[in-house]
Coordinates of C-alpha atoms in Angstrom, one line a residue:
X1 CA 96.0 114.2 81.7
X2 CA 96.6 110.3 81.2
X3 CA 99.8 110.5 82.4
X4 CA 98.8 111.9 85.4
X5 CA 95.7 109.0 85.5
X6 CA 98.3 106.6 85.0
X7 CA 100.9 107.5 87.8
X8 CA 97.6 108.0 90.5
X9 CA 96.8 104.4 89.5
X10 CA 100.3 103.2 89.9
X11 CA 100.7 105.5 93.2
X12 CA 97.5 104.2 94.6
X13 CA 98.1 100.3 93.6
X14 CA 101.5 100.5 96.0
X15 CA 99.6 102.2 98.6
X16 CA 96.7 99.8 98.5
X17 CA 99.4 97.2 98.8
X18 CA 101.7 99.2 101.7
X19 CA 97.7 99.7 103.7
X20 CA 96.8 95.8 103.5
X21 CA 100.2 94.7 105.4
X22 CA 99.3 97.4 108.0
X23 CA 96.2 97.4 108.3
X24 CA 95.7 101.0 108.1
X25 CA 96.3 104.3 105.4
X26 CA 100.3 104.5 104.9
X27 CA 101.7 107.6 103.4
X28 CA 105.5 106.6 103.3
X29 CA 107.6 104.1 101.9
X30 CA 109.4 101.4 103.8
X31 CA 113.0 102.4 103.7
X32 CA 114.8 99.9 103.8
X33 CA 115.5 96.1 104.1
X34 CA 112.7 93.4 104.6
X35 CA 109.7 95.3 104.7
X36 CA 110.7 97.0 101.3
X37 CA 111.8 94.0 99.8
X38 CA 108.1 92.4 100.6
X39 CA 106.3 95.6 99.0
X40 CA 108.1 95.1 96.4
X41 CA 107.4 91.1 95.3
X42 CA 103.9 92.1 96.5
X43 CA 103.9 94.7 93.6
X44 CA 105.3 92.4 91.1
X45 CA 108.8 93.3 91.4
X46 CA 111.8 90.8 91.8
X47 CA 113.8 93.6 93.8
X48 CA 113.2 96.8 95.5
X49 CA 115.3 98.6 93.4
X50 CA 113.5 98.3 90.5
X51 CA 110.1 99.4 92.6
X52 CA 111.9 102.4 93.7
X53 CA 113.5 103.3 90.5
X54 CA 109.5 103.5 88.8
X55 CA 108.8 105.3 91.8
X56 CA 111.0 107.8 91.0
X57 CA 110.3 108.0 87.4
X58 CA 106.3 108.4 88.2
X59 CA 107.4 110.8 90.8
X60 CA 109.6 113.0 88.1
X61 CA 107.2 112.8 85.4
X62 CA 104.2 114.0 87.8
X63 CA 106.8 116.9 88.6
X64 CA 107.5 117.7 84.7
X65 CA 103.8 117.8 84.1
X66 CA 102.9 120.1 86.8
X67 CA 105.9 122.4 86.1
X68 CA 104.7 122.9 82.6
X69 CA 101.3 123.4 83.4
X70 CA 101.9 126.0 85.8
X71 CA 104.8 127.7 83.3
X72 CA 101.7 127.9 81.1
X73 CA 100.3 130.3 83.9

């Protein structure tokens, strides 16, 4: 269960961050280029790669978690 607290917080932080350049509730990522490289220095990140690459981490651990809770079924 903290895992899954942990990568909520971390989902939601970039969100908050994507919603207070627009101005409005954002569901995807910039994907490319300028915008993405700002998201990312607004998150604390020195490149977008690096943002994108714990993206995708949070995203395949959420995944792991929920496929082994539901083999449990």
């Amino acid at each position: 269960a903290a895992l899954l607290v942990e990568a909520y917080q971390f989902l939601r932080s970039i969100e908050h961050r994507m919603r207070i350049v627009h101005d409005r509730s954002v569901a995807a990522l910039p994907e490319r280029g300028i915008e993405l490289d700002k998201l990312a220095r607004r998150a604390g990140y020195a490149v977008a790669s690096a943002l994108l690459e714990d993206i995708a981490q949070w995203r395949n651990a959420i995944r792991d978690a929920f496929e082994r809770l539901l083999s449990d079924v």
